[in-house]
C-alpha atoms as one frame of an Amber mdcrd trajectory, in Angstrom:
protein
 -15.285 -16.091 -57.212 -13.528 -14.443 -59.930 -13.126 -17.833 -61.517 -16.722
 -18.330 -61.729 -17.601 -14.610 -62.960 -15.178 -15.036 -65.740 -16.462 -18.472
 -67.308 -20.102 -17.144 -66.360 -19.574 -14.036 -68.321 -20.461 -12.130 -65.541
 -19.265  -9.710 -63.006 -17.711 -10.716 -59.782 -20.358  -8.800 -57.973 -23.320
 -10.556 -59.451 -21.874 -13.945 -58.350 -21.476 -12.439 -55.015 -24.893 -11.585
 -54.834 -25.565 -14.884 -55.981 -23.553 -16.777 -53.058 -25.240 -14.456 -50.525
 -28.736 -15.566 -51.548 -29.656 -12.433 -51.813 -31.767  -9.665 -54.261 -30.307
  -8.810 -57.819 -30.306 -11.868 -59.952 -32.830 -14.094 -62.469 -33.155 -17.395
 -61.336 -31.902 -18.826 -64.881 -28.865 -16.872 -63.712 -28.311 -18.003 -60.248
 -28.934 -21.590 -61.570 -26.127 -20.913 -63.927 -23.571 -19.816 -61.710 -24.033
 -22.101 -58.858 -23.386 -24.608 -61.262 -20.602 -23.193 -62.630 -19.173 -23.244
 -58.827 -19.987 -26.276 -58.293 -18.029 -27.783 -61.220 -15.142 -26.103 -59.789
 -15.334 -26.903 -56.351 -15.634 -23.077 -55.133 -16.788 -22.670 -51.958 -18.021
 -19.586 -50.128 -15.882 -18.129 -47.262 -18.423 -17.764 -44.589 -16.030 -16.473
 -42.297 -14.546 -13.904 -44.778 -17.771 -12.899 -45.581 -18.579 -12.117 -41.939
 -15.282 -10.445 -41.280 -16.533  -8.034 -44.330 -19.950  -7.901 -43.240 -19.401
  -7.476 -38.994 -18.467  -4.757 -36.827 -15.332  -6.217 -34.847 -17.054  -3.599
 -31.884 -13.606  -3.168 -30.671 -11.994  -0.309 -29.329  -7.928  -0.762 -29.265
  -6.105   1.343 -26.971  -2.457   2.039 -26.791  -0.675   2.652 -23.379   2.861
   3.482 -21.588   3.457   0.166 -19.502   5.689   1.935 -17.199   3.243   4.762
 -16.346   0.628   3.557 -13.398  -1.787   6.248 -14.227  -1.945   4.361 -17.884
  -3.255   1.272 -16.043  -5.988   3.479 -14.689  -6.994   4.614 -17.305  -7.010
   1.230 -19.134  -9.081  -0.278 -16.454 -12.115   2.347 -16.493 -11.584   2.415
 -20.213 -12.731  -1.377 -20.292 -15.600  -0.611 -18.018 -17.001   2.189 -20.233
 -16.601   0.208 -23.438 -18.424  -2.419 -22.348 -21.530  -0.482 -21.173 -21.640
   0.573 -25.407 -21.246  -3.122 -25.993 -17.611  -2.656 -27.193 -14.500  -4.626
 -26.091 -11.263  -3.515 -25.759  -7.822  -4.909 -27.373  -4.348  -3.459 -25.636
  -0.982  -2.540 -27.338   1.764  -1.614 -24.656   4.612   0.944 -26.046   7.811
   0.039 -23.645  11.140   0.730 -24.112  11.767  -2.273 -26.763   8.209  -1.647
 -28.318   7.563   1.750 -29.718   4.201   3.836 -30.648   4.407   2.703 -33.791
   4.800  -0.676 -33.795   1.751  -0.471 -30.763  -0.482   1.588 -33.517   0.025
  -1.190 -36.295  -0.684  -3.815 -34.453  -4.314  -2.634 -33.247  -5.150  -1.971
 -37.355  -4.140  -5.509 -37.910  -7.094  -6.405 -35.085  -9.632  -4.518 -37.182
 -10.136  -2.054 -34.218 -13.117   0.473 -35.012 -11.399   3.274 -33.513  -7.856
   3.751 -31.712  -7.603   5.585 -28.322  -4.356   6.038 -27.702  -3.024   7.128
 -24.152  -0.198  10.211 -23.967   0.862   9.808 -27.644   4.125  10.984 -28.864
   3.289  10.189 -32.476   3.699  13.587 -34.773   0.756  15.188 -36.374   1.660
  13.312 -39.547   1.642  10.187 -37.801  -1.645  10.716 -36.465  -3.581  12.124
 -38.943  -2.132   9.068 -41.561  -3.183   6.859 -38.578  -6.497   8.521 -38.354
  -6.827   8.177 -42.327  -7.506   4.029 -41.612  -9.312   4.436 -38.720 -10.992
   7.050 -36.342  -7.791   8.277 -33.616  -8.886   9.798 -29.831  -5.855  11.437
 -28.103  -6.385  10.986 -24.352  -4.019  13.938 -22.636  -2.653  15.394 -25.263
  -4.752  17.280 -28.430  -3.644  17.785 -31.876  -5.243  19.895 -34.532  -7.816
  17.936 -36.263  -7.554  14.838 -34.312 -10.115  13.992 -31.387  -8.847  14.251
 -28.355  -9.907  13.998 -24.267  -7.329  15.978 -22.116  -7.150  17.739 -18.555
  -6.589  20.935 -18.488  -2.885  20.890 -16.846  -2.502  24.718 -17.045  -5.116
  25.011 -14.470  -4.356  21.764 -12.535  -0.179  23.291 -11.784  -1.751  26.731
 -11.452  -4.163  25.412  -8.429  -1.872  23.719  -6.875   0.212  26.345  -6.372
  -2.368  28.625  -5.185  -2.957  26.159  -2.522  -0.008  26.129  -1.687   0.590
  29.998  -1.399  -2.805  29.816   0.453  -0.700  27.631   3.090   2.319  29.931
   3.203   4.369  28.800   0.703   6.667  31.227  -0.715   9.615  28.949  -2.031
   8.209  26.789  -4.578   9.913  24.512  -7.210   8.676  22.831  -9.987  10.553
  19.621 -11.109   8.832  19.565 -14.580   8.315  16.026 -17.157  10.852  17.366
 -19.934   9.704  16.436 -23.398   6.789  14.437 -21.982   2.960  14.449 -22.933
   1.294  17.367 -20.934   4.879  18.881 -19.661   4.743  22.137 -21.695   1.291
  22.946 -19.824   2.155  21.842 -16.522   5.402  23.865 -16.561   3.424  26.845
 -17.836   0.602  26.687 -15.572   2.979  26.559 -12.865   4.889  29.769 -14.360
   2.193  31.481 -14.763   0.865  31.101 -11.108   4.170  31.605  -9.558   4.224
  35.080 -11.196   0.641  35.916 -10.565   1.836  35.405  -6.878   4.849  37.375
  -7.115   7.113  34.421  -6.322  10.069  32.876  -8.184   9.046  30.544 -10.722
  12.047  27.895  -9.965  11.703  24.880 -12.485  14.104  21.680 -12.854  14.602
  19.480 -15.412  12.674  15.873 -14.870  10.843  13.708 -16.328   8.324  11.010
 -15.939   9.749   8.301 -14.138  10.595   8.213 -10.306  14.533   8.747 -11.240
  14.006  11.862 -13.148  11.947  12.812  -9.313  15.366  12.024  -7.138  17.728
  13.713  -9.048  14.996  16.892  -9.791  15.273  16.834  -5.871  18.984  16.307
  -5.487  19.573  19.399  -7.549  17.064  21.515  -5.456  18.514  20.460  -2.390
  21.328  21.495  -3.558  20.814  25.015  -4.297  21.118  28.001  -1.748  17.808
  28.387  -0.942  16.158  24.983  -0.710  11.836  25.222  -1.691   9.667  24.639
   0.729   7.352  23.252  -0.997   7.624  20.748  -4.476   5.224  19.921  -7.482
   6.542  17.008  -9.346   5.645  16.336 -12.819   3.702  13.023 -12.108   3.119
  10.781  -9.168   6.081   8.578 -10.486   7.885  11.430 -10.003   6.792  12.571
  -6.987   7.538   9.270  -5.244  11.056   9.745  -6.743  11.248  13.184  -4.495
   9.487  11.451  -1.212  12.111   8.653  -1.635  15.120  10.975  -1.634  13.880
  13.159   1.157  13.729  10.097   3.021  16.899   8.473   2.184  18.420  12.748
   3.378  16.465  12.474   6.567  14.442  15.081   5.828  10.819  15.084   6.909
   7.570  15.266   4.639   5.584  17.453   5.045   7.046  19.378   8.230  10.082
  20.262   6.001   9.656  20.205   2.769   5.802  19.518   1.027   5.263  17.598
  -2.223   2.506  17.503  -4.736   2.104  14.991  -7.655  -0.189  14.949 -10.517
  -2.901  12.730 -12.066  -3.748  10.884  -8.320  -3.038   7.349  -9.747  -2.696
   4.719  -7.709   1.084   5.028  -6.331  -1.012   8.557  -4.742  -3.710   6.149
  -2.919  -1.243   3.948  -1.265  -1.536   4.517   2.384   2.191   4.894   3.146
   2.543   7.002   0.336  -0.601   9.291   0.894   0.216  11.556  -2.128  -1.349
  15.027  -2.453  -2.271  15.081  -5.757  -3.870  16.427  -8.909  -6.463  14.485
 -10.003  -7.115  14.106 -13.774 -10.869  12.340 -13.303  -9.987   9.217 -14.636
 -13.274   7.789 -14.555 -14.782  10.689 -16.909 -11.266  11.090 -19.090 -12.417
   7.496 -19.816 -15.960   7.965 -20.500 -15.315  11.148 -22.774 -12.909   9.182
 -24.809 -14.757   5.889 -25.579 -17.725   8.479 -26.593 -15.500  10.349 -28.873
 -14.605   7.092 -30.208 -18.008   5.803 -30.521 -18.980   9.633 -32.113 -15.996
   9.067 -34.830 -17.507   5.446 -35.552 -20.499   7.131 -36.718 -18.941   9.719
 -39.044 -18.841  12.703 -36.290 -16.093  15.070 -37.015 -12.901  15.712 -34.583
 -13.943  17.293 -31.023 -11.479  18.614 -28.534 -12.597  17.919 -24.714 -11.259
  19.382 -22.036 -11.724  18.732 -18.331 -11.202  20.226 -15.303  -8.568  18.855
 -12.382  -9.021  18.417  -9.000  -6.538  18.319  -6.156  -6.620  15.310  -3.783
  -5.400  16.493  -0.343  -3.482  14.226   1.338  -0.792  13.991   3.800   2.432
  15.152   1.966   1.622  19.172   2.472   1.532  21.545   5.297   2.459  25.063
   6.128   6.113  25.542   5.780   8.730  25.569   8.723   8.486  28.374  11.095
  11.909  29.622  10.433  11.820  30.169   6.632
């Protein structure tokens, strides 16, 4: 095309309005330049043009392929897309595939917007990110980047009001380290513990069911074991139910347990987790409509939701004898 303005005399946009037929040219002058292209063999690229022209209406979402909750998320993300008339394009971060990597490849895809699930990317990385095309944070928020979280300083702060409300008086906290969410889970829990006028015993974890065990091992250890245990996660909390098991030691007649975010690893009938639940269904929705709100030029929101614990069969009133 540029080879066809420059022996027309011409700018490159007037032969593009030319080759799209439509307003903004003589007819002496689109005689002119079509034969000019012709002479040359140029060709429109129809399916450049469209590429230029068309909304991909795809939403690309990053996720942790080791966290279950993720998958949840994923699947009622899908579901709410679609009833926009959006699709949805994946990029899993695992341990030989970081964030970044998961971030470039959904630009290359021509996503209108990127949700992106428990980020880990710094505020520089997002808000360069958000620079080429509209970011939502889903559980985590950053200054002037959208986001959709829970509200975890609540969610650990109910659960251990239940579980004062049940008797509890030895509680633990095996919190998710440097993980998305941690800082507010471990401070909700704090905070509660103190409002109680209990002692606020946290552990070092993590997120995976590993981090659980050996969060466990180390309570068990101590003088006074808890009574009662909120994990980080449900992957953690399975990590806790599977140690207690392997030491004999019955749930929930001995020792409680509480997870958080009631994915799927809660729902599983020999697990039957008690659980925080995050909402999945309207994390999703709230996320695909901040997407959808950045899309159409809609400055940064911050939503917030509140949790709600699942009771299952992992808690009851502590032993008699402690």
């Amino acid at each position: 095309m540029a080879d066809v303005a420059r022996i027309a005399g011409v700018s490159p946009a007037l032969v593009s309005i030319v080759m799209r037929g439509v307003e903004g040219a003589s007819d002496d002058t689109r005689t002119r330049i079509k034969a000019i292209a012709e002479s040359i063999g140029y060709v429109p690229d129809r399916r450049a043009q469209k590429l230029r022209q068309a909304s991909s209406r795809l939403l690309g979402v990053t996720f942790d392929l080791q966290q279950p909750f993720h998958g949840d998320l994923v699947e009622r993300i899908y579901t709410a897309a679609a009833r926009h008339g959006y699709d949805v394009t994946l990029s899993a971060v695992a341990p030989s595939r970081n964030e970044r990597s998961a971030v470039q490849a959904l630009l290359r895809e021509r996503c209108e917007a990127a949700i992106l699930l428990g980020s880990r990317l710094s505020t520089t990385e997002l808000v360069e990110v958000d620079g080429r095309t509209p970011v939502v944070e889903i559980l985590k928020s950053t200054h002037g980047i959208a986001s959709v979280r829970s509200d975890d300083v609540a969610g650990t702060g109910a659960i251990v009001d239940h579980l004062v409300e049940m008797g509890h008086a030895r509680i633990a906290h095996i919190d998710g380290g440097t993980s998305t969410g941690a800082h507010d889970r471990r401070r909700g829990f704090v905070a509660a513990a103190h409002r109680h006028g209990i002692d606020a015993r946290v552990v070092d974890g993590g997120m995976s069911e590993t981090d659980g065990a050996e969060g466990m091992r180390t309570l068990l250890e101590s003088a006074e074991p808890p009574t009662a245990v909120v994990a980080f996660n449900d992957n953690s909390a399975t990590g806790v139910l599977d140690h207690l098991v392997r030491r004999g030691i019955d749930v929930p007649s001995a020792i409680s347990v509480v997870g958080y975010d009631d994915s799927r690893l809660a729902r599983i009938a020999h697990i039957d987790l008690t659980s925080m639940s995050q909402d999945v269904s309207a994390l999703a929705d709230s996320a695909v409509e901040s997407a959808l709100g950045r899309i159409a030029g809609a400055e940064p929101t911050e939503v917030v939701l509140t949790p709600r614990l699942i009771r299952r069969g992992t808690v009851a009133p502590p032993p008699a004898n402690t």
